[in-house]
JSON list of C-alpha atoms in Angstrom, two decimals:
[
{"chain": "A", "resi": 7, "resn": "UNK", "atom": "CA", "xyz": [7.23, 0.29, -3.72]},
{"chain": "A", "resi": 8, "resn": "UNK", "atom": "CA", "xyz": [7.54, 3.73, -4.92]},
{"chain": "A", "resi": 9, "resn": "UNK", "atom": "CA", "xyz": [9.79, 3.76, -7.84]},
{"chain": "A", "resi": 10, "resn": "UNK", "atom": "CA", "xyz": [11.36, 6.86, -9.50]},
{"chain": "A", "resi": 11, "resn": "UNK", "atom": "CA", "xyz": [13.90, 6.07, -12.24]},
{"chain": "A", "resi": 12, "resn": "UNK", "atom": "CA", "xyz": [15.84, 9.31, -11.50]},
{"chain": "A", "resi": 13, "resn": "UNK", "atom": "CA", "xyz": [16.40, 8.58, -7.91]},
{"chain": "A", "resi": 14, "resn": "UNK", "atom": "CA", "xyz": [19.34, 6.97, -6.29]},
{"chain": "A", "resi": 15, "resn": "UNK", "atom": "CA", "xyz": [17.22, 5.05, -3.82]},
{"chain": "A", "resi": 16, "resn": "UNK", "atom": "CA", "xyz": [14.21, 2.94, -3.68]},
{"chain": "A", "resi": 17, "resn": "UNK", "atom": "CA", "xyz": [11.75, 3.91, -0.90]},
{"chain": "A", "resi": 18, "resn": "UNK", "atom": "CA", "xyz": [9.28, 1.33, 0.39]},
{"chain": "A", "resi": 19, "resn": "UNK", "atom": "CA", "xyz": [5.86, 2.41, 1.72]},
{"chain": "A", "resi": 20, "resn": "UNK", "atom": "CA", "xyz": [4.74, 0.79, 5.07]},
{"chain": "A", "resi": 21, "resn": "UNK", "atom": "CA", "xyz": [1.67, 1.18, 7.48]},
{"chain": "A", "resi": 22, "resn": "UNK", "atom": "CA", "xyz": [1.48, 0.76, 11.24]},
{"chain": "A", "resi": 23, "resn": "UNK", "atom": "CA", "xyz": [-1.48, -1.48, 11.78]},
{"chain": "A", "resi": 24, "resn": "UNK", "atom": "CA", "xyz": [-4.09, -0.38, 14.68]},
{"chain": "A", "resi": 25, "resn": "UNK", "atom": "CA", "xyz": [-3.41, -1.45, 18.21]},
{"chain": "A", "resi": 26, "resn": "UNK", "atom": "CA", "xyz": [-7.16, -2.17, 18.18]},
{"chain": "A", "resi": 27, "resn": "UNK", "atom": "CA", "xyz": [-7.06, -5.06, 15.50]},
{"chain": "A", "resi": 28, "resn": "UNK", "atom": "CA", "xyz": [-7.81, -8.71, 16.65]},
{"chain": "A", "resi": 29, "resn": "UNK", "atom": "CA", "xyz": [-4.97, -9.92, 14.61]},
{"chain": "A", "resi": 30, "resn": "UNK", "atom": "CA", "xyz": [-1.26, -8.53, 14.00]},
{"chain": "A", "resi": 31, "resn": "UNK", "atom": "CA", "xyz": [-2.33, -5.22, 16.13]},
{"chain": "A", "resi": 32, "resn": "UNK", "atom": "CA", "xyz": [0.43, -2.80, 16.27]},
{"chain": "A", "resi": 33, "resn": "UNK", "atom": "CA", "xyz": [2.57, -4.60, 13.62]},
{"chain": "A", "resi": 34, "resn": "UNK", "atom": "CA", "xyz": [4.33, -2.73, 10.71]},
{"chain": "A", "resi": 35, "resn": "UNK", "atom": "CA", "xyz": [2.98, -3.99, 7.26]},
{"chain": "A", "resi": 36, "resn": "UNK", "atom": "CA", "xyz": [3.01, -3.35, 3.80]},
{"chain": "A", "resi": 37, "resn": "UNK", "atom": "CA", "xyz": [-0.38, -1.90, 2.29]},
{"chain": "A", "resi": 38, "resn": "UNK", "atom": "CA", "xyz": [-2.39, -4.48, 0.65]},
{"chain": "A", "resi": 39, "resn": "UNK", "atom": "CA", "xyz": [-5.88, -5.08, -1.36]},
{"chain": "A", "resi": 40, "resn": "UNK", "atom": "CA", "xyz": [-7.02, -6.72, -4.45]},
{"chain": "A", "resi": 41, "resn": "UNK", "atom": "CA", "xyz": [-8.10, -6.07, -8.00]},
{"chain": "A", "resi": 42, "resn": "UNK", "atom": "CA", "xyz": [-11.69, -4.68, -8.70]},
{"chain": "A", "resi": 43, "resn": "UNK", "atom": "CA", "xyz": [-13.49, -4.61, -11.65]},
{"chain": "A", "resi": 44, "resn": "UNK", "atom": "CA", "xyz": [-13.47, -0.97, -11.95]},
{"chain": "A", "resi": 45, "resn": "UNK", "atom": "CA", "xyz": [-9.40, -0.93, -12.18]},
{"chain": "A", "resi": 46, "resn": "UNK", "atom": "CA", "xyz": [-8.16, -0.66, -15.74]},
{"chain": "A", "resi": 47, "resn": "UNK", "atom": "CA", "xyz": [-4.87, -2.53, -14.80]},
{"chain": "A", "resi": 48, "resn": "UNK", "atom": "CA", "xyz": [-2.41, -3.24, -12.08]},
{"chain": "A", "resi": 49, "resn": "UNK", "atom": "CA", "xyz": [-0.94, 0.29, -11.71]},
{"chain": "A", "resi": 50, "resn": "UNK", "atom": "CA", "xyz": [-4.55, 1.69, -11.13]},
{"chain": "A", "resi": 51, "resn": "UNK", "atom": "CA", "xyz": [-4.91, -1.08, -8.50]},
{"chain": "A", "resi": 52, "resn": "UNK", "atom": "CA", "xyz": [-1.91, -0.15, -6.72]},
{"chain": "A", "resi": 53, "resn": "UNK", "atom": "CA", "xyz": [-2.86, 3.70, -6.62]},
{"chain": "A", "resi": 54, "resn": "UNK", "atom": "CA", "xyz": [-6.23, 3.06, -5.33]},
{"chain": "A", "resi": 55, "resn": "UNK", "atom": "CA", "xyz": [-5.04, 0.64, -2.80]},
{"chain": "A", "resi": 56, "resn": "UNK", "atom": "CA", "xyz": [-2.61, 3.19, -1.71]},
{"chain": "A", "resi": 57, "resn": "UNK", "atom": "CA", "xyz": [-5.14, 5.87, -1.56]},
{"chain": "A", "resi": 58, "resn": "UNK", "atom": "CA", "xyz": [-7.54, 3.76, 0.30]},
{"chain": "A", "resi": 59, "resn": "UNK", "atom": "CA", "xyz": [-4.90, 2.40, 2.97]},
{"chain": "A", "resi": 60, "resn": "UNK", "atom": "CA", "xyz": [-2.98, 5.55, 3.45]},
{"chain": "A", "resi": 61, "resn": "UNK", "atom": "CA", "xyz": [-5.65, 7.92, 3.14]}
]
């Protein structure tokens, strides 16, 4: 979820899964991931995962 306290709306970030995957091919999904030791906090995790998943 992208949060901007000054905005009137709350946009959500989705991704379209590749049609070549064995499971859930072609489905719309939230980007996901997990905490790594190098992450300073959950915000750092979220930003890193968004970069990895969305490019």
